[in-house]
XYZ file of C-alpha atoms in Angstrom:
617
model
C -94.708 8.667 44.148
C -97.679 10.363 46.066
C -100.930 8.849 46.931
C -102.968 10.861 44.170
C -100.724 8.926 41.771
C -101.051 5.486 43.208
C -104.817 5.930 43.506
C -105.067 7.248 39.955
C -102.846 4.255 39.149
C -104.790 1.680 40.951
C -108.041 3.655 39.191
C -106.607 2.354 35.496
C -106.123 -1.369 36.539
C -109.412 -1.861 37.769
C -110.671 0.043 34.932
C -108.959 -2.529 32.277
C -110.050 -5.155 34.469
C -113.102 -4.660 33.599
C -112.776 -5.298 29.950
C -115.242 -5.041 27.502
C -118.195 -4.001 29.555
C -117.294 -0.418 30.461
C -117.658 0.157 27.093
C -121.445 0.774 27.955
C -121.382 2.330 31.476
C -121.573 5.321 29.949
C -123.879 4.986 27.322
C -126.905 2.840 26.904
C -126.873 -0.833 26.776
C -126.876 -2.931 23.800
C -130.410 -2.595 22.409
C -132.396 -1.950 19.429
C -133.414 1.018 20.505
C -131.166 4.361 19.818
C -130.988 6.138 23.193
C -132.538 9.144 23.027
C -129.967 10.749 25.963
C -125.966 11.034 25.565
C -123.135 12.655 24.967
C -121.485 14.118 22.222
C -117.971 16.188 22.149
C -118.933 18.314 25.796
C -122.697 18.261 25.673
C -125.663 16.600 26.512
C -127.841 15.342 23.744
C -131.582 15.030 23.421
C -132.921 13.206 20.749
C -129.916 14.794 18.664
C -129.621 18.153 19.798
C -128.072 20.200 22.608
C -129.321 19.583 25.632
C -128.614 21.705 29.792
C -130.009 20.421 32.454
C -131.786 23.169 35.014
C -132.945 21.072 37.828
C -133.796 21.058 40.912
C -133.719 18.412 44.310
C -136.650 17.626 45.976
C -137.045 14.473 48.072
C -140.124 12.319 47.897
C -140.087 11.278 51.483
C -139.723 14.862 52.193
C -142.622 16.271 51.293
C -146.045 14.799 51.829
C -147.285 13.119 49.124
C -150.034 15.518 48.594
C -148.050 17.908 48.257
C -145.934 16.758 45.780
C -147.682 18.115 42.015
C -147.658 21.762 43.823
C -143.918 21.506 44.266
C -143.225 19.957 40.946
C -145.275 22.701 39.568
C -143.359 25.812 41.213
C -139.750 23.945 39.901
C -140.953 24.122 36.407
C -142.588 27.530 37.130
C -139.200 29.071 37.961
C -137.937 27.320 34.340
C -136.235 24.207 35.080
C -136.375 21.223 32.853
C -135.596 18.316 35.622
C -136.346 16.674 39.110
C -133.519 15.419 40.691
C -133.816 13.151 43.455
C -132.168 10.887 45.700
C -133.719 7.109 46.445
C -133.384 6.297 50.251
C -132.750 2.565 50.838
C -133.719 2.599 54.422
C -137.365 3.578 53.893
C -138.258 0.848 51.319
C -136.439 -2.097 52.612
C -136.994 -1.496 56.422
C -135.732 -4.808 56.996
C -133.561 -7.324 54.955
C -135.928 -8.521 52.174
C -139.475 -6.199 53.265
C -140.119 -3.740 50.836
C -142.454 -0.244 51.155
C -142.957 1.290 48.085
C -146.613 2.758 49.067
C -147.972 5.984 49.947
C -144.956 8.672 50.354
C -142.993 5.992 49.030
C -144.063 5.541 45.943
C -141.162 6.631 44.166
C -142.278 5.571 40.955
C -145.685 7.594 41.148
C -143.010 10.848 42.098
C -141.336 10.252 38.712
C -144.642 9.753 36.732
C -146.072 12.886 38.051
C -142.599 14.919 36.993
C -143.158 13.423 33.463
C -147.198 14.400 33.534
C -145.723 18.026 34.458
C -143.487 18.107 31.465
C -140.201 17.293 34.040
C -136.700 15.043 33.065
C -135.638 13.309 35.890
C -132.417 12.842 37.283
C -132.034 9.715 39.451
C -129.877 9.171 42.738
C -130.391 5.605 43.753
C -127.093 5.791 45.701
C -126.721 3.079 47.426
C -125.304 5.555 49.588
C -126.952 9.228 49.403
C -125.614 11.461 52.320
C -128.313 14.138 52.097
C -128.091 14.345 55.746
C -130.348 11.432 56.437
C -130.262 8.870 58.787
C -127.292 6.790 58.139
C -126.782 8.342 54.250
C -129.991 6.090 53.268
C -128.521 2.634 54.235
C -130.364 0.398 56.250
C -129.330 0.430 60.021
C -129.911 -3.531 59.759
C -126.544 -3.881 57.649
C -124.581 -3.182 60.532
C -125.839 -4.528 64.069
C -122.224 -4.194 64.762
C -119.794 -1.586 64.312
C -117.970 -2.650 60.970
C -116.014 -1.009 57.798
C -118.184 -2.913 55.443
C -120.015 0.124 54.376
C -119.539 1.403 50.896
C -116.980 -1.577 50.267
C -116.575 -4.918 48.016
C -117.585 -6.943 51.066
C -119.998 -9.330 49.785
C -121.894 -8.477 53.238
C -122.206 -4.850 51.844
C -122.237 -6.103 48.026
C -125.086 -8.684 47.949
C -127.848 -6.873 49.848
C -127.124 -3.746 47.529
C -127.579 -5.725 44.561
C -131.203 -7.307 46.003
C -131.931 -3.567 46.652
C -130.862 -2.629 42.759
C -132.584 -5.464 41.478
C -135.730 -4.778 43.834
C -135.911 -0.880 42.735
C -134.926 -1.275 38.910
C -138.921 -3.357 38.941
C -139.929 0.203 40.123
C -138.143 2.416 38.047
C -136.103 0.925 34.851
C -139.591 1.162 32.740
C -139.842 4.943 33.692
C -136.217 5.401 31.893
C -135.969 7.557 28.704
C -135.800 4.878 26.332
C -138.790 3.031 27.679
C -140.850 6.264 27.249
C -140.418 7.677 30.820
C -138.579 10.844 31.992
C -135.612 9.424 33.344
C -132.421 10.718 31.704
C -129.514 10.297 34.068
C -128.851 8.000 36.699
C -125.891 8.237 39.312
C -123.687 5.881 40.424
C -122.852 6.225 43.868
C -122.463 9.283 45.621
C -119.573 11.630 46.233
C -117.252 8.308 46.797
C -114.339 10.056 46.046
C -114.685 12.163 49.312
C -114.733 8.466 51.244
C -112.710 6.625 49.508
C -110.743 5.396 46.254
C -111.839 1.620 45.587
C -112.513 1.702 42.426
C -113.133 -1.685 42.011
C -115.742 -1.402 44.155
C -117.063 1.800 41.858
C -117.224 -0.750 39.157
C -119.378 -3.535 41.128
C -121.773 -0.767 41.683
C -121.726 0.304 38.283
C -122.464 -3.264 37.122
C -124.965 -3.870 39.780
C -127.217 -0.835 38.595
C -126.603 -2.125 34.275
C -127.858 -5.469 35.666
C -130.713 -4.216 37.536
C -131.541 -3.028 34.331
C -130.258 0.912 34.324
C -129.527 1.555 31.086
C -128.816 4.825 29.778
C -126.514 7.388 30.508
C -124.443 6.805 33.815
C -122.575 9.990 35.898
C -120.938 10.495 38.726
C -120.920 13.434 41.400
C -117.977 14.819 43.781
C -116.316 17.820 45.066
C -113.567 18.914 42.586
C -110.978 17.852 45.320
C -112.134 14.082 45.321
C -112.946 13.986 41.238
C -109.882 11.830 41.388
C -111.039 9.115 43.424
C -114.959 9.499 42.435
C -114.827 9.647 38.948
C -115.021 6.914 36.148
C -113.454 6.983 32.547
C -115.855 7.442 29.631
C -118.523 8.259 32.412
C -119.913 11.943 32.956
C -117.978 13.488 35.988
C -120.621 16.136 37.713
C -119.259 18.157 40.687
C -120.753 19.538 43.686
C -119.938 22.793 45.343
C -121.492 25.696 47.957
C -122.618 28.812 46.359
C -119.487 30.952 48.329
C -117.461 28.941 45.868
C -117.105 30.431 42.378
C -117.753 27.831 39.532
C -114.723 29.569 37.311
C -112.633 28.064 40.009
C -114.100 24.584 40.569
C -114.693 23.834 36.739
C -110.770 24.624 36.869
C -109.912 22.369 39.016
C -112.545 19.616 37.688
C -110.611 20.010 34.589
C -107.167 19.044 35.617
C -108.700 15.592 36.175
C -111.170 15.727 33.847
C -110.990 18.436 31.340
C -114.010 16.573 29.312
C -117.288 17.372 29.348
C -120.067 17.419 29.595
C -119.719 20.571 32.000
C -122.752 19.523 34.931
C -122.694 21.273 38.476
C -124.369 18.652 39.881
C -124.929 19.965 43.214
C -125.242 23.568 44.028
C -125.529 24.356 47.470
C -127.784 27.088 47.600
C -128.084 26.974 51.221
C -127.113 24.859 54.106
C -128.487 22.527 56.709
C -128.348 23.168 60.795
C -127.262 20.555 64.067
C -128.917 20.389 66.966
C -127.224 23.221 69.322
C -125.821 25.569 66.108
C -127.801 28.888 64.745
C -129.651 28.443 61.468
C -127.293 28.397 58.684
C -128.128 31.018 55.895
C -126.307 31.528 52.399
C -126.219 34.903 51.031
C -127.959 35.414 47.696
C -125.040 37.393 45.171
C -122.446 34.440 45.506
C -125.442 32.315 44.408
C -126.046 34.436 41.302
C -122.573 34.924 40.700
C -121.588 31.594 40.253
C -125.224 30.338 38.740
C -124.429 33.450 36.063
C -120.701 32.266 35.228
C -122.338 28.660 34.477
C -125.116 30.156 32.415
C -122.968 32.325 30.001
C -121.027 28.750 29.700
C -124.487 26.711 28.649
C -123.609 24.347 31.705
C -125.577 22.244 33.462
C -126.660 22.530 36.872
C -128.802 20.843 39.534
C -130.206 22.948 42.630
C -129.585 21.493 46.015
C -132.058 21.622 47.491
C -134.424 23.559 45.130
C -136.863 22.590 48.313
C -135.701 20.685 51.229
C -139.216 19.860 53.063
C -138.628 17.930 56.380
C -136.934 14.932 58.024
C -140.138 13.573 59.407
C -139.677 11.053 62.344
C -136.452 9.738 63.287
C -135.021 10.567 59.605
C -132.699 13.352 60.023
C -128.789 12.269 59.970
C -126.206 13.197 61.659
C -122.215 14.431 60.579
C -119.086 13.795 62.367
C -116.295 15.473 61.833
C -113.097 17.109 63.969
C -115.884 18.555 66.512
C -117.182 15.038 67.279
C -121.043 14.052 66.175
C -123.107 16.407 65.351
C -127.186 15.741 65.208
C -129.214 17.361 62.213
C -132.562 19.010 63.028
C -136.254 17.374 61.507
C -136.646 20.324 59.608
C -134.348 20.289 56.275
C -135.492 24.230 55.001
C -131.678 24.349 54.128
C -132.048 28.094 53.575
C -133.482 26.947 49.532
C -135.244 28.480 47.013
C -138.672 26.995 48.465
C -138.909 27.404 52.109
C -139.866 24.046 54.289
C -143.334 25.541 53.975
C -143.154 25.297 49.870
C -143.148 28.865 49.387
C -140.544 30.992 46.752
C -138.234 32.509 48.757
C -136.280 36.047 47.861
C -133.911 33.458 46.413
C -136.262 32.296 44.073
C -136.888 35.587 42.921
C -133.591 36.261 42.421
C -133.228 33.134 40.286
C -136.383 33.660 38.618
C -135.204 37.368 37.684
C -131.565 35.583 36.315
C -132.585 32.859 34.487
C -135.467 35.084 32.377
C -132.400 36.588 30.560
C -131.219 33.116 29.374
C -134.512 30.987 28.416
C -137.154 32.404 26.507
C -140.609 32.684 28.139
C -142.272 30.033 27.674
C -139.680 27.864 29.639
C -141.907 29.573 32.267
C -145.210 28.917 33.749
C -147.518 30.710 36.416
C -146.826 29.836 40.074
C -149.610 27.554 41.767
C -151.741 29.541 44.159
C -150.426 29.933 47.643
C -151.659 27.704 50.324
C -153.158 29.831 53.450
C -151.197 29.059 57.233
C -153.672 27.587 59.701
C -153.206 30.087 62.863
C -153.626 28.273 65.529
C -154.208 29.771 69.128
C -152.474 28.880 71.811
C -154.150 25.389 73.662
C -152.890 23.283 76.640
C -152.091 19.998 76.442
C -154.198 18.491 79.324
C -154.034 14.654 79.648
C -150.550 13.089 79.981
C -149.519 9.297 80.092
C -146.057 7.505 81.535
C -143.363 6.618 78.672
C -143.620 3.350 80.187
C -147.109 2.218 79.051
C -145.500 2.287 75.280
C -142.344 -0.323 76.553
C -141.497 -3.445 74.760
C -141.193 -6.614 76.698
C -137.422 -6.776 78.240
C -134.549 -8.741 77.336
C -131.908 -9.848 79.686
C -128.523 -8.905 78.827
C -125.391 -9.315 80.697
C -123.932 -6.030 79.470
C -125.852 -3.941 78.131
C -126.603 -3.784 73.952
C -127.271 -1.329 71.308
C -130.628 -0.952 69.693
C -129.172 -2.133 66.267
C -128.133 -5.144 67.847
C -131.280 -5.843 69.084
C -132.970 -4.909 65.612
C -134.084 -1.997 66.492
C -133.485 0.817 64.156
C -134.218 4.231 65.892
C -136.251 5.171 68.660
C -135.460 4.977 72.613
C -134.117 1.974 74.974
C -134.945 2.195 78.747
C -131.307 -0.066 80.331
C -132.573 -1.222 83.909
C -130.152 -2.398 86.518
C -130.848 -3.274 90.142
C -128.121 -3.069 92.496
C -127.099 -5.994 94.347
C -124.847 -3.585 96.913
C -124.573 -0.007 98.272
C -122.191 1.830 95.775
C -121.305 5.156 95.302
C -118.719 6.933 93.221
C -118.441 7.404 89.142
C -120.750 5.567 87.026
C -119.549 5.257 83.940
C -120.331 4.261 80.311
C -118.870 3.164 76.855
C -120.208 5.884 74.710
C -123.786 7.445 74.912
C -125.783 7.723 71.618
C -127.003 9.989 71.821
C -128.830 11.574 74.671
C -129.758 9.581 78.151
C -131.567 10.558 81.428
C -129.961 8.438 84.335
C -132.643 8.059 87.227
C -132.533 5.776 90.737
C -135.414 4.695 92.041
C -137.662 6.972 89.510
C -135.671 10.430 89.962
C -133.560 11.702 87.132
C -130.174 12.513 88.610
C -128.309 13.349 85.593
C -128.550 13.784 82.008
C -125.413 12.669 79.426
C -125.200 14.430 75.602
C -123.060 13.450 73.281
C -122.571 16.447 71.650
C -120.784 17.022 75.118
C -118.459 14.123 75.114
C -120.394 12.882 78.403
C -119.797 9.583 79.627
C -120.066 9.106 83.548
C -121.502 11.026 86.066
C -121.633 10.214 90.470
C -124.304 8.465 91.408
C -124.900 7.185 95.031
C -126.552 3.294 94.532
C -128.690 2.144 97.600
C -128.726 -1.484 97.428
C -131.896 -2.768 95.696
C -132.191 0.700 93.846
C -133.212 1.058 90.578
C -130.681 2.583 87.903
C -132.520 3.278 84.590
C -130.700 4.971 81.799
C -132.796 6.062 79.283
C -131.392 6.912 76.291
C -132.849 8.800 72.969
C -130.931 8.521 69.633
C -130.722 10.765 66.820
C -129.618 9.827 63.465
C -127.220 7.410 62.075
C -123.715 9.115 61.172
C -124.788 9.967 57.339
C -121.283 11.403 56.363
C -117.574 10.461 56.933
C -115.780 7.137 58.368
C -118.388 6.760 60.650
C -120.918 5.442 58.181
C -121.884 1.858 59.725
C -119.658 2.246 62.729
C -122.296 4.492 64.786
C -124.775 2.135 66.351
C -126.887 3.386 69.060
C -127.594 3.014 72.839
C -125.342 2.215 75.338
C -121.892 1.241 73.864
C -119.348 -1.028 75.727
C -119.301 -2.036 79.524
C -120.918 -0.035 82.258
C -118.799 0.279 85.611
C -119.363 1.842 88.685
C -116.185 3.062 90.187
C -114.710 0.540 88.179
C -116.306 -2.707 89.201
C -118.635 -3.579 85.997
C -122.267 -3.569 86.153
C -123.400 -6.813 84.917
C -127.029 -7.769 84.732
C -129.605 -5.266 82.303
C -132.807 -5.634 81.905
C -133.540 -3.863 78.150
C -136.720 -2.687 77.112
C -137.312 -0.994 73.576
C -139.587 2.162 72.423
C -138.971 2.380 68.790
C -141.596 5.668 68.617
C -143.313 4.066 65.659
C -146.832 5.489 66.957
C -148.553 7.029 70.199
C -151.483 4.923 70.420
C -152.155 2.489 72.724
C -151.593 4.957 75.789
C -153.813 5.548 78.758
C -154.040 9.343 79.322
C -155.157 10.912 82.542
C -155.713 14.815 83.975
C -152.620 13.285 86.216
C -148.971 14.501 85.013
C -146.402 11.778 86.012
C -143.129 12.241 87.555
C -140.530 11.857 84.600
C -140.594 11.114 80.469
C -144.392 11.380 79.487
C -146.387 11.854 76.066
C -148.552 14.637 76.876
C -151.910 15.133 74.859
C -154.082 18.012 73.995
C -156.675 18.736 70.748
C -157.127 21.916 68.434
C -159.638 23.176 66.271
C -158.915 24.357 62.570
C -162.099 25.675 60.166
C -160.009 24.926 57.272
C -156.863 22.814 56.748
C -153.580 25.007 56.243
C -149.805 23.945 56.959
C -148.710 25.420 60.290
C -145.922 25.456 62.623
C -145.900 24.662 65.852
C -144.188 26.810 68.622
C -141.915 24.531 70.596
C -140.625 27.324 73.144
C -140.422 25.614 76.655
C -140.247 22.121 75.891
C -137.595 20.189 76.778
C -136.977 17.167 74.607
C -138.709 14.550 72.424
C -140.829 13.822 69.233
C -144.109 15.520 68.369
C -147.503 13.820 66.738
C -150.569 15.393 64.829
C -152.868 13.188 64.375
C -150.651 10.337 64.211
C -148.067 11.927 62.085
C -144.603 11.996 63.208
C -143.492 15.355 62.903
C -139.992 14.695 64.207
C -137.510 15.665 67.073
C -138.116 18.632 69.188
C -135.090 19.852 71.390
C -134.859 23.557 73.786
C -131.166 23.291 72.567
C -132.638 25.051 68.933
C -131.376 25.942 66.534
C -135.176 25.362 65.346
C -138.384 25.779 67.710
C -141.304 25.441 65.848
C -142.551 21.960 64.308
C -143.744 22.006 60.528
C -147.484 20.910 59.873
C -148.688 19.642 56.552
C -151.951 20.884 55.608
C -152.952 17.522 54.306
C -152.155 16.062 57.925
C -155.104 18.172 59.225
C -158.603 18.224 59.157
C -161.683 20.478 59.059
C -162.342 20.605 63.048
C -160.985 18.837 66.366
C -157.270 17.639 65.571
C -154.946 15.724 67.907
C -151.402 16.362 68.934
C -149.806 14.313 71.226
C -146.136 15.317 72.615
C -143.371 12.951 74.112
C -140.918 15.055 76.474
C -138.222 13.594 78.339
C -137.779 16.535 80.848
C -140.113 17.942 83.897
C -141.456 21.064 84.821
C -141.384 22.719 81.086
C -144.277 24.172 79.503
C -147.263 22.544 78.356
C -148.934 24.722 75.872
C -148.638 24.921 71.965
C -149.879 27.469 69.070
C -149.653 27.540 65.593
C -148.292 29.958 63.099
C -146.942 30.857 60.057
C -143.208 30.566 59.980
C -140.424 28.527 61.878
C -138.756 30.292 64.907
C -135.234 30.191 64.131
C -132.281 30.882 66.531
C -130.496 34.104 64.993
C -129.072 32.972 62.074
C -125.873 32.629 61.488
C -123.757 32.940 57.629
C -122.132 29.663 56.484
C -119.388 29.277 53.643
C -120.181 26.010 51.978
């Protein structure tokens, strides 16, 4: 008996288990009210008749807030009918029990806006959302140590997602369909079935959204492959695949499984996103039209990803792991789609544009918004510079040395200080590194260690009494894989010097929430340093800022966090928001962990892109 069959097997006991109450997962819950959204035979419904979803992704926290109508207008311009978005645990509830939904976070105001612009809404509360975002949207605080608890029935895992459910459904439940909002579908999960094949645990999340009050029409989302292990009976079974698939083929193997409809593509990669150290990853347009034409001339449904990717501002961008070892993803998330990172149509969007005018009739259709005008910015020098050091927490004393997530903190740097108590010399050597770290005695950096590179020791020659600082930068929690809650950050395990362990760290934290509070000075200091400078812009625009000889670090306009900047590329300009300027001075202030690169910027147009390279997702 093969494993397919004993997880399809163990799939229908935990489904009868259940009893009674699946009989609404996949409809609405018992109420007066008759839903407006369901299912009949292999279609949608809407308030009785036939209903395809055209959507498109776009992520709130993506995409500046003021931003967001002009972006919501050029999705229904192009004649789509639906938002679909993810919900990111890890930017509301920063910390077990704080919740953020303000500003940019203000999910709710996202969906209200959709519904003002005539938009359905497709919801992705997760818990779990991939997207390539720092730790798949789950809280770094859920696992201050490496453990498997993530995306299982362990009440550790269990309990804080329900809190979260119950915490987001006061947001969001009276924006569903049958409370008069645009809300028509909401996900359970996310692509499980390429993790895992606890159903059980399916079912607790399941029940968790119904009693956070998500009522309505439930579906799932996978890759064909995993529909097995993903999927729920008597709930809709969407599947996600690259546009250098053909749909003919994946809808074929979808139906072996699950040869019911409805028929919804729920993902369709129409482009791809890029690691620190690759080329930009493009997608050719004809496979996208290809397979977007099949799905057409079959009335399916289908959901864009991403219709507009925007940017992983701050420390937000994820990471992957996978046969190659960890892999981190740039700040910007253009992904190649229809909208660039800037907002604008792409030749992709023409090409869809051009398609789907044979299928809808015109006025699905509505003008574009007008364009928003690049602030060019000429090249300026950053003048004024200020240590790293003046933004250090106070230290902790640790016998061995600990990761940030152990210390509660959830992203940013840690400085590990260790004073030698005798002359040593030989290999140094750590744990793991995650995920970058300059090693420096007595103020000097001797060494860097990537773990891209598998690096993990380098010599060193101790005087006693010298100073050994490791400072290390991390990128984003592992977002995809068996690594989800297992990839904490800093320095991991014992530190030895030719194999007598270092014991004895001083640890001070930089969690890179904001610049101020520095001292700057005409003086450039010997190693890390935020380096400050000031432009001038008549009127506000989005720009990008060229990167080109830099070495490492995050970038600020006017208190902004733009992101991670890295020489390694693939990407060397830094996206601007218009609405983060201002008629007049501006200030940008520049963190770089290397010496002796260049200290100039300018603003243009477009992202510099390594040569790009073609990717078959």
């Amino acid at each position: 008996m093969d494993s397919n069959h004993l997880n399809r097997r163990g799939f229908v006991a935990s489904v009868a288990a259940m009893g009674a109450s699946l009989a609404v997962f996949g409809a609405a819950s018992a109420s007066a009210v008759k839903p407006r959204f369901t299912v009949e035979g292999d279609q949608f419904m809407l308030d009785g008749k036939p209903f395809q979803i055209l959507a498109g992704e776009m992520h709130y926290p993506r995409i500046p807030r003021e931003y967001w109508r002009d972006r919501l207008r050029k999705l229904k311009a192009l004649g789509l009918n639906t938002l679909t978005t993810y919900v990111f645990w890890n930017v509301h509830e920063t910390a077990p029990g704080v919740y953020d939904f303000s500003g940019n976070l203000d999910i709710a105001a996202y969906v209200r806006m959709a519904h003002e612009e005539g938009l359905w809404v497709n919801l992705r509360p997760g818990p779990y959302v991939c997207a390539e975002w720092d730790g798949g949207g789950l809280p770094a605080w859920l696992f201050p140590e490496e453990t498997g608890i993530a995306r299982t029935s362990d009440p550790k895992f269990i309990e804080p997602m329900k809190r979260w459910f119950k915490r987001l459904g006061q947001e969001l439940t009276p924006l569903l369909i049958d409370s008069g909002g645009p809300i028509i579908l909401t996900q359970v999960e996310n692509e499980y079935g390429a993790f895992g094949a606890d159903h059980a645990y399916m079912a607790e999340v399941m029940q968790a959204e119904r009693d956070a009050g998500f009522s309505g029409l439930l579906y799932t989302a996978d890759p064909s492959q995993f529909i097995a292990n993903g999927s729920i009976p008597g709930v809709v079974a969407g599947i996600n695949f690259g546009t250098n698939y053909k749909a003919e083929e994946e809808f074929a193997a979808r139906a072996k499984v699950r040869p019911d409809g409805p028929f919804f593509n729920s993902e369709l990669w129409g482009g791809w996103f890029d690691a620190f150290g690759d080329l930009h990853a493009t997608m050719e347009i004809p496979p996208l039209i290809a397979s977007l034409k099949w799905m057409l001339d079959h009335k399916m449904s289908i959901s864009f990803y991403m219709l507009h990717g925007g940017t992983s501002f701050a420390w937000y961008a994820g990471a992957n792991w996978d046969n190659k070892g960890y892999a981190a993803d740039i700040s910007s998330y253009d992904y190649d789609a229809i909208l660039d990172e800037a907002g604008r149509p792409t030749p992709k969007y023409e090409a869809v544009s051009a398609l789907l005018k044979n299928y809808l009739p015109a006025s699905a259709f509505s003008p574009l918004p007008e364009p928003e005008i690049p602030a060019i910015i000429p090249r300026f020098r950053l003048k004024q510079a200020a240590p790293l050091d003046q933004l250090l927490l106070k230290s902790t004393l640790q016998k061995t040395p600990k990761s940030l997530d152990a210390l509660g903190q959830m992203h940013g740097l840690m400085l590990y200080r260790y004073q030698a108590k005798v002359a040593a010399k030989g290999e140094l050597k750590f744990g793991d590194v995650r995920d970058y770290a300059l090693v420096r005695i007595n103020g000097k950096t001797v060494a860097t260690l990537d773990r891209r590179l598998k690096e993990t020791s380098v010599s060193v020659d101790l005087p006693k009494g010298a100073v050994l600082d490791v400072l290390v930068d991390t990128h984003g929690h592992c977002n995809y894989g068996k690594n989800i809650g297992r990839d904490q950050k800093g320095l991991i395990g014992g530190v030895t010097l030719n194999g007598t362990p270092l014991e004895g760290w001083a640890q001070y934290g930089l969690p890179m929430d904001s610049p101020t509070g520095l001292t700057f000075s005409a003086q450039a200091p010997d190693g890390p340093a935020f380096y400050r400078g000031t432009f001038s812009v008549e009127k506000p625009g989005f720009t990008f800022l060229d990167m080109r000889g830099w070495g490492k670090g995050y970038v600020f306009v006017n208190g902004h966090n733009l992101g991670r900047h890295w020489s390694v590329g693939p990407q060397r300009a830094m996206f601007v928001p218009g609405p983060w300027l201002k008629a007049g001075e501006n200030e940008v202030v520049v963190l770089d962990l290397h010496e002796s690169a260049e200290r100039t910027l300018a603003g243009g147009a477009n992202e510099i892109w390594d040569l790009p390279g073609l990717v078959k997702a």
